[in-house]
Protein backbone atom coordinates (compact mmCIF):
# COMPACT_ATOMS: atom_id res chain seq x y z
CA UNK A 1 0.00 0.00 0.00
CA UNK A 2 2.94 2.30 0.57
CA UNK A 3 3.77 2.33 -3.17
CA UNK A 4 3.36 5.56 -5.10
CA UNK A 5 2.31 8.94 -3.77
CA UNK A 6 2.02 8.19 -0.07
CA UNK A 7 0.82 11.72 0.79
CA UNK A 8 -2.33 11.29 -1.32
CA UNK A 9 -3.17 8.04 0.44
CA UNK A 10 -2.52 9.54 3.87
CA UNK A 11 -5.16 12.19 3.36
CA UNK A 12 -7.77 9.57 2.53
CA UNK A 13 -6.91 6.41 4.47
CA UNK A 14 -4.98 7.18 7.64
CA UNK A 15 -6.68 7.11 11.03
CA UNK A 16 -7.19 10.52 12.63
CA UNK A 17 -3.89 12.00 13.75
CA UNK A 18 -1.77 9.37 12.02
CA UNK A 19 0.76 10.35 9.38
CA UNK A 20 0.94 6.97 7.68
CA UNK A 21 -1.28 4.42 6.01
CA UNK A 22 0.04 1.43 7.89
CA UNK A 23 3.10 0.68 9.96
CA UNK A 24 2.14 -2.86 10.94
CA UNK A 25 4.71 -5.36 12.13
CA UNK A 26 4.33 -9.13 12.10
CA UNK A 27 3.56 -9.00 15.85
CA UNK A 28 0.45 -6.91 15.03
CA UNK A 29 -0.94 -9.47 12.60
CA UNK A 30 -2.89 -12.66 13.29
CA UNK A 31 -2.76 -13.90 9.68
CA UNK A 32 -2.32 -12.81 6.08
CA UNK A 33 -4.14 -14.41 3.18
CA UNK A 34 -4.07 -13.59 -0.50
CA UNK A 35 -6.11 -14.58 -3.52
CA UNK A 36 -6.79 -13.22 -6.98
CA UNK A 37 -10.13 -11.87 -8.09
CA UNK A 38 -11.89 -12.39 -11.43
CA UNK A 39 -9.96 -9.45 -12.94
CA UNK A 40 -6.58 -10.90 -12.01
CA UNK A 41 -6.03 -8.42 -9.17
CA UNK A 42 -4.38 -9.51 -5.95
CA UNK A 43 -6.58 -9.41 -2.85
CA UNK A 44 -4.56 -9.29 0.37
CA UNK A 45 -6.39 -9.67 3.68
CA UNK A 46 -4.71 -8.93 7.00
CA UNK A 47 -6.52 -10.31 10.05
CA UNK A 48 -5.61 -8.52 13.25
CA UNK A 49 -5.01 -10.03 16.68
CA UNK A 50 -7.97 -9.73 19.04
CA UNK A 51 -7.58 -6.97 21.66
CA UNK A 52 -9.35 -5.59 24.70
CA UNK A 53 -9.34 -1.84 25.31
CA UNK A 54 -6.74 -0.94 22.65
CA UNK A 55 -5.29 2.55 22.60
CA UNK A 56 -4.07 4.72 19.73
CA UNK A 57 -0.50 3.45 20.19
CA UNK A 58 -1.59 -0.17 19.69
CA UNK A 59 -1.55 -2.04 16.40
CA UNK A 60 -5.22 -1.03 15.99
CA UNK A 61 -4.24 2.62 16.06
CA UNK A 62 -2.06 2.05 13.01
CA UNK A 63 -4.91 1.21 10.62
CA UNK A 64 -8.35 1.62 12.20
CA UNK A 65 -10.75 4.29 13.24
CA UNK A 66 -11.99 2.60 16.41
CA UNK A 67 -13.67 3.38 19.70
CA UNK A 68 -11.64 3.97 22.84
CA UNK A 69 -12.81 3.65 26.43
CA UNK A 70 -12.65 7.47 26.57
CA UNK A 71 -15.15 7.63 23.70
CA UNK A 72 -17.60 5.48 25.67
CA UNK A 73 -17.10 7.55 28.80
CA UNK A 74 -17.48 10.90 27.00
CA UNK A 75 -20.11 10.12 24.40
CA UNK A 76 -22.04 6.90 24.60
CA UNK A 77 -22.54 6.60 28.36
CA UNK A 78 -23.96 10.15 28.76
CA UNK A 79 -26.13 9.83 25.63
CA UNK A 80 -27.64 6.61 26.97
CA UNK A 81 -28.23 8.34 30.29
CA UNK A 82 -25.71 5.95 31.81
CA UNK A 83 -23.16 6.47 34.51
CA UNK A 84 -20.36 3.96 34.79
CA UNK A 85 -16.84 3.85 36.20
CA UNK A 86 -14.02 3.73 33.67
CA UNK A 87 -12.79 0.45 35.16
CA UNK A 88 -16.17 -1.13 34.32
CA UNK A 89 -15.91 -0.45 30.56
CA UNK A 90 -14.46 -3.08 28.26
CA UNK A 91 -14.19 -2.97 24.48
CA UNK A 92 -13.37 -6.43 23.10
CA UNK A 93 -12.25 -6.28 19.48
CA UNK A 94 -12.24 -9.51 17.46
CA UNK A 95 -12.40 -10.43 13.80
CA UNK A 96 -10.97 -7.09 12.67
CA UNK A 97 -9.21 -6.93 9.32
CA UNK A 98 -7.87 -4.79 6.50
CA UNK A 99 -8.11 -5.81 2.85
CA UNK A 100 -6.34 -4.29 -0.15
CA UNK A 101 -7.01 -5.11 -3.79
CA UNK A 102 -3.98 -4.41 -5.96
CA UNK A 103 -3.46 -4.67 -9.73
CA UNK A 104 -0.59 -6.82 -11.03
CA UNK A 105 1.40 -3.62 -11.74
CA UNK A 106 1.05 -2.41 -8.10
CA UNK A 107 -1.86 0.07 -8.20
CA UNK A 108 -4.33 -0.05 -5.30
CA UNK A 109 -7.87 -0.61 -6.59
CA UNK A 110 -9.56 -0.54 -3.19
CA UNK A 111 -8.83 -0.69 0.52
CA UNK A 112 -11.28 -1.82 3.17
CA UNK A 113 -11.22 -2.06 6.95
CA UNK A 114 -13.59 -4.12 9.06
CA UNK A 115 -13.89 -3.35 12.77
CA UNK A 116 -15.95 -5.52 15.09
CA UNK A 117 -16.23 -4.99 18.85
CA UNK A 118 -18.31 -5.89 21.83
CA UNK A 119 -18.84 -2.98 24.23
CA UNK A 120 -19.40 -4.16 27.78
CA UNK A 121 -20.55 -1.87 30.59
CA UNK A 122 -20.66 -3.50 34.02
CA UNK A 123 -22.50 -2.10 37.01
CA UNK A 124 -23.77 0.80 34.93
CA UNK A 125 -26.63 2.97 36.00
CA UNK A 126 -28.91 3.65 33.03
CA UNK A 127 -31.48 6.28 33.99
CA UNK A 128 -32.56 4.92 37.37
CA UNK A 129 -31.90 1.22 36.69
CA UNK A 130 -28.66 -0.55 37.62
CA UNK A 131 -27.72 -2.87 34.79
CA UNK A 132 -25.02 -4.56 32.79
CA UNK A 133 -25.02 -3.65 29.11
CA UNK A 134 -23.51 -5.41 26.09
CA UNK A 135 -23.58 -3.87 22.62
CA UNK A 136 -22.03 -4.99 19.35
CA UNK A 137 -20.22 -2.34 17.30
CA UNK A 138 -19.51 -3.16 13.67
CA UNK A 139 -18.26 -1.04 10.79
CA UNK A 140 -16.83 -1.50 7.32
CA UNK A 141 -15.01 1.39 5.66
CA UNK A 142 -14.29 1.08 1.93
CA UNK A 143 -11.99 3.32 -0.10
CA UNK A 144 -12.13 3.34 -3.90
CA UNK A 145 -10.72 5.43 -6.75
CA UNK A 146 -7.44 5.87 -4.92
CA UNK A 147 -5.20 8.31 -6.79
CA UNK A 148 -1.45 7.64 -6.56
PDB file of N, CA, C and O in Angstrom, residues 1 3 32-46 98-112 144 146:
ATOM      1  N   UNK A   1       0.828  -1.190   0.000  1.00  0.00           N
ATOM      2  CA  UNK A   1       0.000   0.000   0.000  1.00  0.00           C
ATOM      3  C   UNK A   1       0.869   1.249   0.000  1.00  0.00           C
ATOM      4  O   UNK A   1       0.448   2.293  -0.440  1.00  0.00           O
ATOM      5  N   UNK A   3       3.196   2.013  -1.858  1.00  0.00           N
ATOM      6  CA  UNK A   3       3.774   2.325  -3.165  1.00  0.00           C
ATOM      7  C   UNK A   3       3.127   3.581  -3.748  1.00  0.00           C
ATOM      8  O   UNK A   3       1.939   3.804  -3.610  1.00  0.00           O
ATOM      9  N   UNK A  32      -2.234 -13.474   7.384  1.00  0.00           N
ATOM     10  CA  UNK A  32      -2.317 -12.805   6.079  1.00  0.00           C
ATOM     11  C   UNK A  32      -2.723 -13.855   5.057  1.00  0.00           C
ATOM     12  O   UNK A  32      -2.129 -14.931   5.004  1.00  0.00           O
ATOM     13  N   UNK A  33      -3.740 -13.531   4.273  1.00  0.00           N
ATOM     14  CA  UNK A  33      -4.140 -14.413   3.178  1.00  0.00           C
ATOM     15  C   UNK A  33      -4.164 -13.601   1.897  1.00  0.00           C
ATOM     16  O   UNK A  33      -4.324 -12.381   1.921  1.00  0.00           O
ATOM     17  N   UNK A  34      -3.996 -14.287   0.785  1.00  0.00           N
ATOM     18  CA  UNK A  34      -4.075 -13.590  -0.498  1.00  0.00           C
ATOM     19  C   UNK A  34      -4.715 -14.502  -1.532  1.00  0.00           C
ATOM     20  O   UNK A  34      -4.570 -15.725  -1.495  1.00  0.00           O
ATOM     21  N   UNK A  35      -5.454 -13.883  -2.416  1.00  0.00           N
ATOM     22  CA  UNK A  35      -6.111 -14.576  -3.520  1.00  0.00           C
ATOM     23  C   UNK A  35      -6.036 -13.653  -4.732  1.00  0.00           C
ATOM     24  O   UNK A  35      -5.490 -12.545  -4.656  1.00  0.00           O
ATOM     25  N   UNK A  36      -6.598 -14.103  -5.826  1.00  0.00           N
ATOM     26  CA  UNK A  36      -6.786 -13.224  -6.980  1.00  0.00           C
ATOM     27  C   UNK A  36      -8.280 -13.156  -7.263  1.00  0.00           C
ATOM     28  O   UNK A  36      -9.017 -14.113  -7.016  1.00  0.00           O
ATOM     29  N   UNK A  37      -8.722 -11.992  -7.746  1.00  0.00           N
ATOM     30  CA  UNK A  37     -10.131 -11.867  -8.090  1.00  0.00           C
ATOM     31  C   UNK A  37     -10.338 -12.183  -9.567  1.00  0.00           C
ATOM     32  O   UNK A  37      -9.398 -12.541 -10.280  1.00  0.00           O
ATOM     33  N   UNK A  38     -11.562 -12.029 -10.047  1.00  0.00           N
ATOM     34  CA  UNK A  38     -11.889 -12.392 -11.433  1.00  0.00           C
ATOM     35  C   UNK A  38     -11.185 -11.509 -12.455  1.00  0.00           C
ATOM     36  O   UNK A  38     -11.058 -11.883 -13.618  1.00  0.00           O
ATOM     37  N   UNK A  39     -10.688 -10.338 -12.031  1.00  0.00           N
ATOM     38  CA  UNK A  39      -9.964  -9.451 -12.944  1.00  0.00           C
ATOM     39  C   UNK A  39      -8.457  -9.677 -12.912  1.00  0.00           C
ATOM     40  O   UNK A  39      -7.706  -8.962 -13.573  1.00  0.00           O
ATOM     41  N   UNK A  40      -8.007 -10.638 -12.108  1.00  0.00           N
ATOM     42  CA  UNK A  40      -6.581 -10.898 -12.005  1.00  0.00           C
ATOM     43  C   UNK A  40      -5.868 -10.026 -10.984  1.00  0.00           C
ATOM     44  O   UNK A  40      -4.639 -10.054 -10.877  1.00  0.00           O
ATOM     45  N   UNK A  41      -6.622  -9.243 -10.222  1.00  0.00           N
ATOM     46  CA  UNK A  41      -6.034  -8.417  -9.173  1.00  0.00           C
ATOM     47  C   UNK A  41      -5.712  -9.266  -7.945  1.00  0.00           C
ATOM     48  O   UNK A  41      -6.363 -10.275  -7.686  1.00  0.00           O
ATOM     49  N   UNK A  42      -4.736  -8.836  -7.192  1.00  0.00           N
ATOM     50  CA  UNK A  42      -4.376  -9.507  -5.953  1.00  0.00           C
ATOM     51  C   UNK A  42      -5.224  -8.939  -4.816  1.00  0.00           C
ATOM     52  O   UNK A  42      -5.356  -7.719  -4.687  1.00  0.00           O
ATOM     53  N   UNK A  43      -5.784  -9.817  -4.015  1.00  0.00           N
ATOM     54  CA  UNK A  43      -6.578  -9.412  -2.855  1.00  0.00           C
ATOM     55  C   UNK A  43      -5.833  -9.905  -1.620  1.00  0.00           C
ATOM     56  O   UNK A  43      -5.685 -11.105  -1.415  1.00  0.00           O
ATOM     57  N   UNK A  44      -5.343  -8.964  -0.819  1.00  0.00           N
ATOM     58  CA  UNK A  44      -4.564  -9.289   0.365  1.00  0.00           C
ATOM     59  C   UNK A  44      -5.387  -8.917   1.589  1.00  0.00           C
ATOM     60  O   UNK A  44      -5.826  -7.773   1.731  1.00  0.00           O
ATOM     61  N   UNK A  45      -5.614  -9.905   2.465  1.00  0.00           N
ATOM     62  CA  UNK A  45      -6.389  -9.675   3.681  1.00  0.00           C
ATOM     63  C   UNK A  45      -5.486  -9.873   4.888  1.00  0.00           C
ATOM     64  O   UNK A  45      -4.821 -10.899   5.021  1.00  0.00           O
ATOM     65  N   UNK A  46      -5.475  -8.875   5.763  1.00  0.00           N
ATOM     66  CA  UNK A  46      -4.708  -8.929   7.000  1.00  0.00           C
ATOM     67  C   UNK A  46      -5.704  -9.013   8.150  1.00  0.00           C
ATOM     68  O   UNK A  46      -6.486  -8.087   8.372  1.00  0.00           O
ATOM     69  N   UNK A  98      -8.068  -5.780   7.563  1.00  0.00           N
ATOM     70  CA  UNK A  98      -7.868  -4.795   6.501  1.00  0.00           C
ATOM     71  C   UNK A  98      -7.613  -5.565   5.214  1.00  0.00           C
ATOM     72  O   UNK A  98      -6.879  -6.552   5.219  1.00  0.00           O
ATOM     73  N   UNK A  99      -8.227  -5.116   4.133  1.00  0.00           N
ATOM     74  CA  UNK A  99      -8.109  -5.811   2.851  1.00  0.00           C
ATOM     75  C   UNK A  99      -7.748  -4.810   1.765  1.00  0.00           C
ATOM     76  O   UNK A  99      -8.396  -3.767   1.643  1.00  0.00           O
ATOM     77  N   UNK A 100      -6.734  -5.130   0.996  1.00  0.00           N
ATOM     78  CA  UNK A 100      -6.344  -4.292  -0.147  1.00  0.00           C
ATOM     79  C   UNK A 100      -6.453  -5.115  -1.419  1.00  0.00           C
ATOM     80  O   UNK A 100      -6.075  -6.289  -1.445  1.00  0.00           O
ATOM     81  N   UNK A 101      -6.982  -4.502  -2.456  1.00  0.00           N
ATOM     82  CA  UNK A 101      -7.012  -5.109  -3.791  1.00  0.00           C
ATOM     83  C   UNK A 101      -6.050  -4.321  -4.658  1.00  0.00           C
ATOM     84  O   UNK A 101      -6.154  -3.098  -4.762  1.00  0.00           O
ATOM     85  N   UNK A 102      -5.095  -5.047  -5.250  1.00  0.00           N
ATOM     86  CA  UNK A 102      -3.976  -4.414  -5.956  1.00  0.00           C
ATOM     87  C   UNK A 102      -3.845  -5.028  -7.347  1.00  0.00           C
ATOM     88  O   UNK A 102      -3.918  -6.252  -7.508  1.00  0.00           O
ATOM     89  N   UNK A 103      -3.651  -4.179  -8.359  1.00  0.00           N
ATOM     90  CA  UNK A 103      -3.455  -4.672  -9.727  1.00  0.00           C
ATOM     91  C   UNK A 103      -2.080  -5.340  -9.841  1.00  0.00           C
ATOM     92  O   UNK A 103      -1.192  -5.079  -9.028  1.00  0.00           O
ATOM     93  N   UNK A 104      -1.892  -6.177 -10.863  1.00  0.00           N
ATOM     94  CA  UNK A 104      -0.589  -6.821 -11.030  1.00  0.00           C
ATOM     95  C   UNK A 104       0.581  -5.841 -11.166  1.00  0.00           C
ATOM     96  O   UNK A 104       1.711  -6.168 -10.817  1.00  0.00           O
ATOM     97  N   UNK A 105       0.311  -4.597 -11.624  1.00  0.00           N
ATOM     98  CA  UNK A 105       1.395  -3.619 -11.742  1.00  0.00           C
ATOM     99  C   UNK A 105       1.530  -2.732 -10.491  1.00  0.00           C
ATOM    100  O   UNK A 105       2.264  -1.754 -10.492  1.00  0.00           O
ATOM    101  N   UNK A 106       0.829  -3.073  -9.390  1.00  0.00           N
ATOM    102  CA  UNK A 106       1.048  -2.415  -8.105  1.00  0.00           C
ATOM    103  C   UNK A 106       0.132  -1.267  -7.750  1.00  0.00           C
ATOM    104  O   UNK A 106       0.344  -0.596  -6.749  1.00  0.00           O
ATOM    105  N   UNK A 107      -0.933  -1.014  -8.528  1.00  0.00           N
ATOM    106  CA  UNK A 107      -1.864   0.074  -8.196  1.00  0.00           C
ATOM    107  C   UNK A 107      -2.958  -0.450  -7.264  1.00  0.00           C
ATOM    108  O   UNK A 107      -3.505  -1.520  -7.467  1.00  0.00           O
ATOM    109  N   UNK A 108      -3.283   0.342  -6.240  1.00  0.00           N
ATOM    110  CA  UNK A 108      -4.330  -0.050  -5.299  1.00  0.00           C
ATOM    111  C   UNK A 108      -5.695   0.259  -5.908  1.00  0.00           C
ATOM    112  O   UNK A 108      -5.988   1.400  -6.251  1.00  0.00           O
ATOM    113  N   UNK A 109      -6.516  -0.761  -6.048  1.00  0.00           N
ATOM    114  CA  UNK A 109      -7.865  -0.609  -6.588  1.00  0.00           C
ATOM    115  C   UNK A 109      -8.822  -0.205  -5.467  1.00  0.00           C
ATOM    116  O   UNK A 109      -9.657   0.674  -5.627  1.00  0.00           O
ATOM    117  N   UNK A 110      -8.698  -0.858  -4.328  1.00  0.00           N
ATOM    118  CA  UNK A 110      -9.560  -0.544  -3.188  1.00  0.00           C
ATOM    119  C   UNK A 110      -8.870  -0.970  -1.898  1.00  0.00           C
ATOM    120  O   UNK A 110      -7.948  -1.784  -1.902  1.00  0.00           O
ATOM    121  N   UNK A 111      -9.338  -0.390  -0.810  1.00  0.00           N
ATOM    122  CA  UNK A 111      -8.826  -0.686   0.516  1.00  0.00           C
ATOM    123  C   UNK A 111     -10.020  -0.682   1.443  1.00  0.00           C
ATOM    124  O   UNK A 111     -10.895   0.185   1.348  1.00  0.00           O
ATOM    125  N   UNK A 112     -10.105  -1.673   2.320  1.00  0.00           N
ATOM    126  CA  UNK A 112     -11.279  -1.820   3.171  1.00  0.00           C
ATOM    127  C   UNK A 112     -10.847  -2.235   4.569  1.00  0.00           C
ATOM    128  O   UNK A 112      -9.969  -3.078   4.728  1.00  0.00           O
ATOM    129  N   UNK A 144     -12.268   3.653  -2.481  1.00  0.00           N
ATOM    130  CA  UNK A 144     -12.133   3.335  -3.903  1.00  0.00           C
ATOM    131  C   UNK A 144     -11.561   4.539  -4.635  1.00  0.00           C
ATOM    132  O   UNK A 144     -11.484   5.635  -4.090  1.00  0.00           O
ATOM    133  N   UNK A 146      -8.602   5.335  -5.598  1.00  0.00           N
ATOM    134  CA  UNK A 146      -7.444   5.875  -4.923  1.00  0.00           C
ATOM    135  C   UNK A 146      -6.471   6.412  -5.958  1.00  0.00           C
ATOM    136  O   UNK A 146      -6.065   5.688  -6.872  1.00  0.00           O
TER     137      UNK A 146
END
